[in-house]
Coordinates of C-alpha atoms and ligand atoms in Angstrom, one line a residue:
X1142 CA 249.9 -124.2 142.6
X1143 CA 250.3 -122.0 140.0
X1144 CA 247.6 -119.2 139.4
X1145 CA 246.2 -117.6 135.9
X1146 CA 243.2 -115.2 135.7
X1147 CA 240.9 -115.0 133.0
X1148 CA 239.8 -112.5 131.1
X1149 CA 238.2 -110.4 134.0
X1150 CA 241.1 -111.1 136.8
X1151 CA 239.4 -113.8 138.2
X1152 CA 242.2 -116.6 139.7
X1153 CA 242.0 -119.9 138.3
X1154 CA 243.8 -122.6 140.0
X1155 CA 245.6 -124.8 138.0
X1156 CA 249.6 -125.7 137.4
X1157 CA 249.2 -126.3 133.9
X1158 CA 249.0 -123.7 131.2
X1159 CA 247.7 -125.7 128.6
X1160 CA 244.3 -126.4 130.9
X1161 CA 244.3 -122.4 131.9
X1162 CA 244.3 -121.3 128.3
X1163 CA 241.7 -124.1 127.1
X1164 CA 239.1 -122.9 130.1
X1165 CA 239.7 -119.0 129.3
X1166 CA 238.5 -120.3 125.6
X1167 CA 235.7 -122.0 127.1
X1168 CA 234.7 -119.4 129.5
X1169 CA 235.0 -116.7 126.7
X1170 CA 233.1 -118.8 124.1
X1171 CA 230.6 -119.4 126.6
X1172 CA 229.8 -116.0 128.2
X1173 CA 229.7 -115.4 124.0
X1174 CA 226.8 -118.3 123.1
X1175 CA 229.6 -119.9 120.4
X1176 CA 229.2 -123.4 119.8
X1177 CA 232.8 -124.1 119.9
X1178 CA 233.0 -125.4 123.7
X1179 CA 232.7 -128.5 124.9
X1180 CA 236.1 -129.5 123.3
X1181 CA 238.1 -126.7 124.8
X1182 CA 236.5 -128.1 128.3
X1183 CA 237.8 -131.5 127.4
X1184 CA 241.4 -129.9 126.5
X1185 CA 241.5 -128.2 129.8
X1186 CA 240.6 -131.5 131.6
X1187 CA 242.8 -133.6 129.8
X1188 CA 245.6 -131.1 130.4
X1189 CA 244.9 -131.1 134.2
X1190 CA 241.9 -133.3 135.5
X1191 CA 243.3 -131.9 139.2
X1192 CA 241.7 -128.5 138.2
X1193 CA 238.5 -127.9 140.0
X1194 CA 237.3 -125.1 138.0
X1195 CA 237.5 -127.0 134.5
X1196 CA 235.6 -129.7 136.7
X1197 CA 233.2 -127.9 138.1
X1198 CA 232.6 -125.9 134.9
X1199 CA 232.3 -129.6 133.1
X1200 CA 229.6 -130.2 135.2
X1201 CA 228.1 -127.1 135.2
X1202 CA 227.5 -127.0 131.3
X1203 CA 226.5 -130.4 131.3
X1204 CA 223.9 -130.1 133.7
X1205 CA 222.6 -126.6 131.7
X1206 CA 222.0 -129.0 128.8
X1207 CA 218.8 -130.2 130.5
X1208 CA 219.6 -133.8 130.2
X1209 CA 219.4 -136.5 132.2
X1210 CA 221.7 -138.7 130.2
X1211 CA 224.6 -137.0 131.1
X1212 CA 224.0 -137.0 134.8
X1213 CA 226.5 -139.6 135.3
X1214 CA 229.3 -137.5 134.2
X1215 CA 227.2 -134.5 136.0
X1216 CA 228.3 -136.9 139.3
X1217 CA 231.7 -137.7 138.0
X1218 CA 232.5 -133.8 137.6
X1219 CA 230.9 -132.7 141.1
X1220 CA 233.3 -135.8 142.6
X1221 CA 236.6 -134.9 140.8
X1222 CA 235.7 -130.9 141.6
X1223 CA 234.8 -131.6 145.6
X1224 CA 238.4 -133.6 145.8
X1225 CA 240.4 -130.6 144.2
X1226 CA 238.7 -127.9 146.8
X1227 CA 242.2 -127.7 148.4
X1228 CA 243.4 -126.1 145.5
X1229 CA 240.4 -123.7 144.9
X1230 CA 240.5 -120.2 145.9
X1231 CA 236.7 -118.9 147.4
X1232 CA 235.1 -118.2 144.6
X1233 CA 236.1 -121.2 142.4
X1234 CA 234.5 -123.6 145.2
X1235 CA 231.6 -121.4 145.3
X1236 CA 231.1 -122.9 141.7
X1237 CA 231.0 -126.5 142.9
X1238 CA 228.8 -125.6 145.7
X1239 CA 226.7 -124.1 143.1
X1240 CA 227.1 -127.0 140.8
X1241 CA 226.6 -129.5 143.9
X1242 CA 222.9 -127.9 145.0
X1243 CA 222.1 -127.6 141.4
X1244 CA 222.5 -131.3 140.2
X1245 CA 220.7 -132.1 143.2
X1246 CA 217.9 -130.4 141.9
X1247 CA 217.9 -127.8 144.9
X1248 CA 217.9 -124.8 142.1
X1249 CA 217.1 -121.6 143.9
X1250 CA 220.0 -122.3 146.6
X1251 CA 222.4 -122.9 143.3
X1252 CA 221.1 -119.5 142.2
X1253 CA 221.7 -118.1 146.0
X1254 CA 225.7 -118.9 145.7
X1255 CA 226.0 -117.6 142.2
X1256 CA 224.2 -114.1 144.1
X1257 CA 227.3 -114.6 147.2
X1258 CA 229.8 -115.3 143.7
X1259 CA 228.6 -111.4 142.6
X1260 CA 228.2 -109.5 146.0
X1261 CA 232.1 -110.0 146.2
X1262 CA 233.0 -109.9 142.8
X1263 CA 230.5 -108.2 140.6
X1264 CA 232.2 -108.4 137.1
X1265 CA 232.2 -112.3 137.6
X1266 CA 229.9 -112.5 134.6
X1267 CA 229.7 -116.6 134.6
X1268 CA 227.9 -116.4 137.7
X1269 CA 225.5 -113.6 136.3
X1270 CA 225.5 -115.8 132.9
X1271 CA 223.9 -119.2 135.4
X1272 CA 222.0 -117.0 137.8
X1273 CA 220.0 -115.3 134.9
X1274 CA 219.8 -119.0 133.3
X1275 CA 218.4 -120.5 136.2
X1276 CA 215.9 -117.8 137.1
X1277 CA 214.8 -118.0 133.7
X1278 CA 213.9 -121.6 133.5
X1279 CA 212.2 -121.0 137.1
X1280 CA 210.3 -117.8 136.0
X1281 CA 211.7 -115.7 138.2
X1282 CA 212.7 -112.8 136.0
X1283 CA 212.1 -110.5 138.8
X1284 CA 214.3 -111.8 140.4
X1285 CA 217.3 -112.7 137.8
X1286 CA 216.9 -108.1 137.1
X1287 CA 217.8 -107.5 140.6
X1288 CA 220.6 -109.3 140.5
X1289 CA 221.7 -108.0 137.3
X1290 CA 220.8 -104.8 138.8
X1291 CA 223.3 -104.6 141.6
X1292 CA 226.2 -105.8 139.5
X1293 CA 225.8 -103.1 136.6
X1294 CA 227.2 -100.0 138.5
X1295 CA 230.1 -102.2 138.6
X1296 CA 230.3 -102.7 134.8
X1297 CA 232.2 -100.3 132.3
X1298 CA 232.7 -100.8 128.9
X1299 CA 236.8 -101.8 129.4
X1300 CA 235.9 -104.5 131.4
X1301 CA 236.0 -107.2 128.5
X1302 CA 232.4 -109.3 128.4
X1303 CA 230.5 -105.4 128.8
X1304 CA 228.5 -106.4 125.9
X1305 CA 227.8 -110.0 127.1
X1306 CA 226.7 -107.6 130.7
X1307 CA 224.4 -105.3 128.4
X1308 CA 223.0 -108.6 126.7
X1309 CA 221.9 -110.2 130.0
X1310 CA 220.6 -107.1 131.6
X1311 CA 218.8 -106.0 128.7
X1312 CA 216.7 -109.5 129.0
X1313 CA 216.1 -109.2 132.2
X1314 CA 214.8 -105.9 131.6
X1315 CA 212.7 -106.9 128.9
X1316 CA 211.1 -110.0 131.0
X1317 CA 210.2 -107.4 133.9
X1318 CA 208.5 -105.5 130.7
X1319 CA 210.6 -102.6 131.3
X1320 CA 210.8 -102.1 127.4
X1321 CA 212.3 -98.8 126.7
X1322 CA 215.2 -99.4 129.1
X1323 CA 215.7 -103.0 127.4
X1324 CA 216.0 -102.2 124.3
X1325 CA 218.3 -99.2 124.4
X1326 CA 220.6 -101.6 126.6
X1327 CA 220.2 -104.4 123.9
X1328 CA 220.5 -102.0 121.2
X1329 CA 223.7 -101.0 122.6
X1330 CA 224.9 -104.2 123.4
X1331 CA 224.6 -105.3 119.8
X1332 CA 226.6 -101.8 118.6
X1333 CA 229.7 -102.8 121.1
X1334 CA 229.8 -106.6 119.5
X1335 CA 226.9 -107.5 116.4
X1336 CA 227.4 -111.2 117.5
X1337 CA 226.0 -110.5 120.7
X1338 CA 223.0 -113.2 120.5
X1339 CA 221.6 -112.5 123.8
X1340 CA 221.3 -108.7 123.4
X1341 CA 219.8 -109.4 120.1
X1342 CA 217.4 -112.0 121.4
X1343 CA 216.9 -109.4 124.2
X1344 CA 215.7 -106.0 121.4
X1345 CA 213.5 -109.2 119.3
X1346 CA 211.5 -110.0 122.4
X1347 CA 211.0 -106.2 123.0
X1348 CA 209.7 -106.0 119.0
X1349 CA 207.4 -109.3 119.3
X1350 CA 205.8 -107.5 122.9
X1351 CA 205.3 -104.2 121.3
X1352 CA 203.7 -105.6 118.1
X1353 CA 206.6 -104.4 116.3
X1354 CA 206.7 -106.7 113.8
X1355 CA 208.4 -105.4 110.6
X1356 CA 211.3 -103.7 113.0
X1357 CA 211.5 -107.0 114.6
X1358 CA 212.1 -108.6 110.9
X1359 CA 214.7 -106.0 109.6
X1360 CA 216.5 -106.5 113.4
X1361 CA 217.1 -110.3 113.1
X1362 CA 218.1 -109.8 108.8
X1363 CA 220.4 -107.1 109.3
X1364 CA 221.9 -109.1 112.4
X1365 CA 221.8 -112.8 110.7
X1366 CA 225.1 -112.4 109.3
X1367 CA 226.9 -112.1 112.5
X1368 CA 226.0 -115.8 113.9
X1369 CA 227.9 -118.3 112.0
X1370 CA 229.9 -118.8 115.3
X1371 CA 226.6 -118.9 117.5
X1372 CA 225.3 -122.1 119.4
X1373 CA 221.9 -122.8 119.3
X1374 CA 220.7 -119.5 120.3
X1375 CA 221.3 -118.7 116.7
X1376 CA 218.3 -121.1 115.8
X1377 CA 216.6 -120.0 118.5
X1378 CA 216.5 -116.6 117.0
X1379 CA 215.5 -117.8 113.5
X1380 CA 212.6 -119.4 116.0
X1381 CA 212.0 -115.6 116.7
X1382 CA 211.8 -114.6 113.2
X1383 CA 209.1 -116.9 112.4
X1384 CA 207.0 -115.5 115.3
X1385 CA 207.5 -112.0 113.2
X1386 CA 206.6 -113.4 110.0
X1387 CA 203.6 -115.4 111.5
X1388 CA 202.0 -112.1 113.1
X1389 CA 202.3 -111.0 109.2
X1390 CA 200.4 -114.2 108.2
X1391 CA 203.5 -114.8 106.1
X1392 CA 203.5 -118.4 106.8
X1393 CA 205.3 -119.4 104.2
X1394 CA 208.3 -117.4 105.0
X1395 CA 208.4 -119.1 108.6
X1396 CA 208.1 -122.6 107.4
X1397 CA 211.3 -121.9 105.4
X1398 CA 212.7 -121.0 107.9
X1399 CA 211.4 -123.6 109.9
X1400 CA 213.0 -126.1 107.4
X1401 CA 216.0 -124.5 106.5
X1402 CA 217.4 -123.5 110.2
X1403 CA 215.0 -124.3 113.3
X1404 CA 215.1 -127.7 112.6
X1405 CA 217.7 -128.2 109.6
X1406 CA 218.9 -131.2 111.4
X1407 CA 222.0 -131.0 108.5
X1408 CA 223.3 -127.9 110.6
X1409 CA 226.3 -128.6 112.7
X1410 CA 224.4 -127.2 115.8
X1411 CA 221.5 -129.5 115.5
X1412 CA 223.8 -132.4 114.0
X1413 CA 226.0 -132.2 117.4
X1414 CA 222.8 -132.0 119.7
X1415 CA 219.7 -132.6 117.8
X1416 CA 217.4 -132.3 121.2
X1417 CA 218.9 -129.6 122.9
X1418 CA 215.5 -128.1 125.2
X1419 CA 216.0 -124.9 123.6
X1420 CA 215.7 -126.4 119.8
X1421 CA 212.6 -129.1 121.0
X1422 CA 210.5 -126.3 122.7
X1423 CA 211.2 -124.2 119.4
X1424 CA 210.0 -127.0 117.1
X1425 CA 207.1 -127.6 118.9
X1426 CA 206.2 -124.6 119.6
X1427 CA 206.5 -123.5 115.9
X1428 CA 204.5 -126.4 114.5
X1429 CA 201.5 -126.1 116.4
X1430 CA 201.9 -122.3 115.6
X1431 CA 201.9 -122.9 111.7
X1432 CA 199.2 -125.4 112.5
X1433 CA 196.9 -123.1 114.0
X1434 CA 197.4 -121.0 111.2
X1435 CA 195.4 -123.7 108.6
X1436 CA 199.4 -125.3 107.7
X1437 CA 200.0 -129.2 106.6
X1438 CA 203.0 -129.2 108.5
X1439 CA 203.3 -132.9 107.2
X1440 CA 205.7 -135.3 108.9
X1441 CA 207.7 -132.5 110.9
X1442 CA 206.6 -133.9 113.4
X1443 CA 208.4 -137.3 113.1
X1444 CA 212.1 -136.4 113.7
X1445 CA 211.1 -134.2 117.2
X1446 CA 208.8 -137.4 118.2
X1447 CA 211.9 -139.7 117.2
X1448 CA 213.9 -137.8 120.1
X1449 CA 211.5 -137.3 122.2
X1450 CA 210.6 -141.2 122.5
X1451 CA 214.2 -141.6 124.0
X1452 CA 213.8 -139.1 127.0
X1453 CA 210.2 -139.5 128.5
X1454 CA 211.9 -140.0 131.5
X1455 CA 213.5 -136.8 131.4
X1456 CA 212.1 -134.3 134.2
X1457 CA 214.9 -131.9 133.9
X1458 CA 213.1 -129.5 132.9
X1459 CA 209.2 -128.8 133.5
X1460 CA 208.9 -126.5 130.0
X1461 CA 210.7 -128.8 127.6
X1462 CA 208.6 -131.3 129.0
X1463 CA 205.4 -129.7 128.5
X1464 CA 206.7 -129.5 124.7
X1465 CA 207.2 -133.2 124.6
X1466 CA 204.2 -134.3 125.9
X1467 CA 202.6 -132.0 122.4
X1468 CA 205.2 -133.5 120.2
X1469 CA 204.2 -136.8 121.5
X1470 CA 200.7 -136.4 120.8
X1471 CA 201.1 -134.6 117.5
X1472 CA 203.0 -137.7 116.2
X1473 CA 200.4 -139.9 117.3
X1474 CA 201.9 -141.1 120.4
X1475 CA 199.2 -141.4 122.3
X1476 CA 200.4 -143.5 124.5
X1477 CA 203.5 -142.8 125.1
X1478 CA 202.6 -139.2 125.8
X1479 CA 200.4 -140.5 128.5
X1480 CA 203.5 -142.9 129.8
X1481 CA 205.5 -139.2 129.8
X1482 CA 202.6 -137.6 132.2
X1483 CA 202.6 -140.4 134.2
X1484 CA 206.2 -140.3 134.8
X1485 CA 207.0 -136.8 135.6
X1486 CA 203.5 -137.2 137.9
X1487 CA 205.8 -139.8 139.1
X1488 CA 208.7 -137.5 139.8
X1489 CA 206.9 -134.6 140.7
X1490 CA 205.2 -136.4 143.7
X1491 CA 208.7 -138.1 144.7
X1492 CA 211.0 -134.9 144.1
X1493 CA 212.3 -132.9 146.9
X1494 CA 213.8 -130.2 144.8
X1495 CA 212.8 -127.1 143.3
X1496 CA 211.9 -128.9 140.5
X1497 CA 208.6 -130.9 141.4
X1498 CA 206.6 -128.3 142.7
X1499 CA 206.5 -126.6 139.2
X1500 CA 206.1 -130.0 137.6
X1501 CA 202.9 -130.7 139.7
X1502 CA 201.8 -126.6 139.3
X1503 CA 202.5 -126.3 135.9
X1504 CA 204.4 -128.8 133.8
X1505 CA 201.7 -131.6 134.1
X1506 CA 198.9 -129.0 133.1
X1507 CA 200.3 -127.8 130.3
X1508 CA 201.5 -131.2 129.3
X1509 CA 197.8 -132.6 129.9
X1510 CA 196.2 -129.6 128.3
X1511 CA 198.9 -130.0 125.1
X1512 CA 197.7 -133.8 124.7
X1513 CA 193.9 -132.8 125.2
X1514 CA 194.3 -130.2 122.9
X1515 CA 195.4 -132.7 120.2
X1516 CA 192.7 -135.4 120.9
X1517 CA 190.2 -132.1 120.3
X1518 CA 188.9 -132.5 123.7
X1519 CA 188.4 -128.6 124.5
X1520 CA 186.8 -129.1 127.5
X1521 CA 189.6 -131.0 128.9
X1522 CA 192.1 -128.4 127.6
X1523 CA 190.1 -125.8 129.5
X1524 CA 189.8 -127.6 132.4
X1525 CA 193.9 -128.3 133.1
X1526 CA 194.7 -125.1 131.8
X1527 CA 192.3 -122.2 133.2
X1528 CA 192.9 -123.4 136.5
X1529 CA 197.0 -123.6 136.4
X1530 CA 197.2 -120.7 133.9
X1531 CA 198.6 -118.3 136.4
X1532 CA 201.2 -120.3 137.9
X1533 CA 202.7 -121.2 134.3
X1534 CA 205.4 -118.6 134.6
X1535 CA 206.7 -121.3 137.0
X1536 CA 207.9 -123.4 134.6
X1537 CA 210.1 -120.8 132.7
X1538 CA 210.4 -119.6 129.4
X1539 CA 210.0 -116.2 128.3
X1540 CA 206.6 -114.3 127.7
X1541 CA 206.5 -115.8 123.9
X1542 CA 207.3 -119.0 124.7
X1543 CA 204.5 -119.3 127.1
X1544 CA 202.0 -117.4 125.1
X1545 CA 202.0 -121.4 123.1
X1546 CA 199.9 -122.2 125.9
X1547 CA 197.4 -119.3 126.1
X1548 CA 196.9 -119.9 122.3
X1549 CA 195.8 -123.6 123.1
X1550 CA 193.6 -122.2 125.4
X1551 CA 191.7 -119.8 123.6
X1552 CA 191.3 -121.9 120.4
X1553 CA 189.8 -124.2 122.6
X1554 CA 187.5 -121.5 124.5
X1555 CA 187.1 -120.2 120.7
X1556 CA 185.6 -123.9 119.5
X1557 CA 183.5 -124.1 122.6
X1558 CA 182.5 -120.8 121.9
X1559 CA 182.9 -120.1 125.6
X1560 CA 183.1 -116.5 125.4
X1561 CA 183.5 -115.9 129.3
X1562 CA 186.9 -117.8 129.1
X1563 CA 188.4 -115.5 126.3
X1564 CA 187.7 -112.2 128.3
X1565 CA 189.7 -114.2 131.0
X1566 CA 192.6 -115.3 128.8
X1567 CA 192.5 -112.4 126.7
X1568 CA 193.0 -110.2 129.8
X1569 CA 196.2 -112.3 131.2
X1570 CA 197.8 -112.1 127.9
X1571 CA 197.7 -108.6 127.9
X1572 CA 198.9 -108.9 131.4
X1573 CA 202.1 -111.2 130.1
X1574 CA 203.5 -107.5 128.4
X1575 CA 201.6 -108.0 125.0
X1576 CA 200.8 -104.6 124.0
X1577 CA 198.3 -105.2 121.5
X1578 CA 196.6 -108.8 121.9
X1579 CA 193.2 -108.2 119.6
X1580 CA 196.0 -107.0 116.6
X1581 CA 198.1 -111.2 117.5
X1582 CA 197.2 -113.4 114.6
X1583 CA 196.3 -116.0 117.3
X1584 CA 194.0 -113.6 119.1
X1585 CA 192.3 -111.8 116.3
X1586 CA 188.9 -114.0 116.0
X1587 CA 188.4 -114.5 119.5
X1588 CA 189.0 -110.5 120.8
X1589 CA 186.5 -109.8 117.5
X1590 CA 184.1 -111.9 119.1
X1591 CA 184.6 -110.6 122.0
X1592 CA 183.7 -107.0 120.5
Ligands
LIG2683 FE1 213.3 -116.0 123.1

């Protein structure tokens, strides 16, 4: 067995050269959110479908889509990884342990091997890339700056992937709302390599926390440049522009953007994957934003409900779900957006995993509350939502993402007039790390009335 090591010195176990150098592309492109990937994968397989790395990484990335169509090869990568564990030195099979307890939906203990992966070799920035991924989706932010925590002392700026380290921990920091130190790490990130998307994300969630919503504008334009080679975190930080614009009450300028990247379905990103979680919950989330705001978002919602009717059996992911369930209902799909509570009540109830805990604490809530919210039942939004609002963070997403459903919840409390339920919400969103919730376009009215 011969042995190559990628760009870090980490071994991987293969005889072919052809697969080596197609998985150091991946695993580059990758730890670099480009969208040119999943064929380099394919190369290294074809090249050597003995190599449990390039299997095990297979699997790995399709399971991080989020989607249960591709669960079948999911099981067909685990398989052919778990026969080539002869080959594998330690840390490769710690991959396909992690990639074993993760597609069996036991997350947390896929999250505990990626933090065994790090305590022996720190720089190992795939496994800080999936721990952060997977404490992210599980809300446990705390938890993913620890870890990048105790690998930074570890990180210098020759090891390559620094900025891709600064990126990471600069989210975690700004999740944990330790904002100074986030954005000086993002900021820096961004000055080592100005197509780091994740330290960019990282400074624009800093800018939408602090209010800081021209700086957040002029950060994302003088950046925009930089992410022609991007995946879809390029959209998703279009997605974050809007939210600047929208605080501005520029709603025009965000439904352009809306239309001409979010959801430009004519972008190779979208074209290649046009239901991606990340690009659904960004739809959604934008629409019933710009709706809010008095907008005829006219039939936008029809292409996210057209994708959405194929995967209401989906409970991959308790958030995205949530999301469907309001593009269901936003279309008009009444019925099938009950069908889609009915069957992840289904799976919650039946699930052993990480997974359907958070479904029952807070995916089915928010899905409930997002369909009441639609019928204009208030009441009923206020009763799924004030109950289950503080174990939302369970079902991941970031602090802005989330706020969609604290904005349902106070325009409901704001129809009702139920004034003692917007001191209540208003007081948790300034909890979540927003600094100046009566000065937020959504909150405005109601912390007026509150006054
Ligand atoms: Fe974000």
């Amino acid at each position: 067995m011969a042995v190559f090591h990628d760009a870090r010195g980490y071994r991987i176990s293969t005889d072919n050269a052809l697969a080596a150098a197609e998985i150091f592309t991946a695993l580059e492109n990758f730890l670099h959110w480009r969208a040119d990937l999943m064929p380099h994968v394919k190369a290294a397989l074809a090249a050597d479908p003995a190599c449990g790395f390039a299997q095990a990484l297979h699997g790995l990335l399709l399971y991080g889509t989020r989607n249960a169509a591709f669960r079948p090869m999911v099981v067909d990568s685990l398989k052919a990884a778990n026969a080539a564990r002869g080959a594998m030195s330690a840390r490769e099979g710690r991959y396909v342990d992690a990639l074993a307890a993760a597609s069996a939906g036991r997350i947390t203990e896929a999250v505990s091997v990626y933090e065994q992966i790090l305590a022996a070799d720190p720089t190992d920035l795939l496994a800080q890339r999936l721990a952060q991924f997977e404490l992210f989706w599980l809300g446990e932010m705390a938890w993913s700056a620890d870890i990048s925590g105790r690998v930074a002392p570890a990180w210098n700026e020759n090891i390559p992937g620094y900025s891709a380290h600064l990126g990471c921990r600069a989210f975690d920091l700004e999740e944990t709302h330790q904002f100074g130190e986030a954005e000086r790490i993002g900021r820096e990130s961004v000055a080592r390599d100005p197509a780091e998307v994740w330290g960019t994300h990282a400074v624009a969630h800093v800018l939408i926390m602090q209010g800081r919503h021209a700086d957040g504008i002029a950060w994302l334009d003088g950046l925009k440049d930089n992410w022609a080679m991007a995946n879809q975190m390029s959209l998703h930080l279009w997605w974050h522009r809007c939210l600047f614009h929208l605080e501005r009450g520029e709603t025009d300028a965000a439904l352009a953007i809306y239309d001409a990247w979010v959801r430009n379905r004519d972008l190779p990103v979208l074209k290649g994957m046009p239901d991606l979680y990340i690009d659904m919950q960004n739809g959604a989330s934008m629409l019933i934003r710009l709706e809010l705001r008095g907008i005829d978002v006219g039939d936008r919602w029809d292409e996210l409900a057209e994708l959405t009717l194929k995967r209401l059996d989906d409970h991959s992911s308790p958030f995205t779900s949530a999301h469907y369930v309001a593009i269901l209902a936003a279309a008009g799909h009444f019925a099938e957006a009950e069908t889609a509570i009915a069957s992840m009540t289904t799976f919650a109830h039946a699930d052993d995993g990480t997974l359907g805990p958070v479904y029952l604490a807070a995916g089915i809530p928010a899905a409930k509350a997002a369909l009441a919210h639609r019928k204009g039942d208030h009441e009923a939004v206020i009763r799924h939502l004030l109950p289950a609002r503080r174990a939302l963070w369970r079902m991941g997403g970031s602090h802005a993402q989330r706020d969609l459903f604290f904005i349902l919840l106070v325009d409901s409390a704001s129809k009702l007039d139920r004034r003692d339920i917007l001191s209540i919400a208003l007081a948790d969103i300034a909890g979540a790390g927003f600094v100046d919730v009566p000065g937020r376009v959504a909150y405005r009215d109601a912390a007026a009335a509150l006054a």
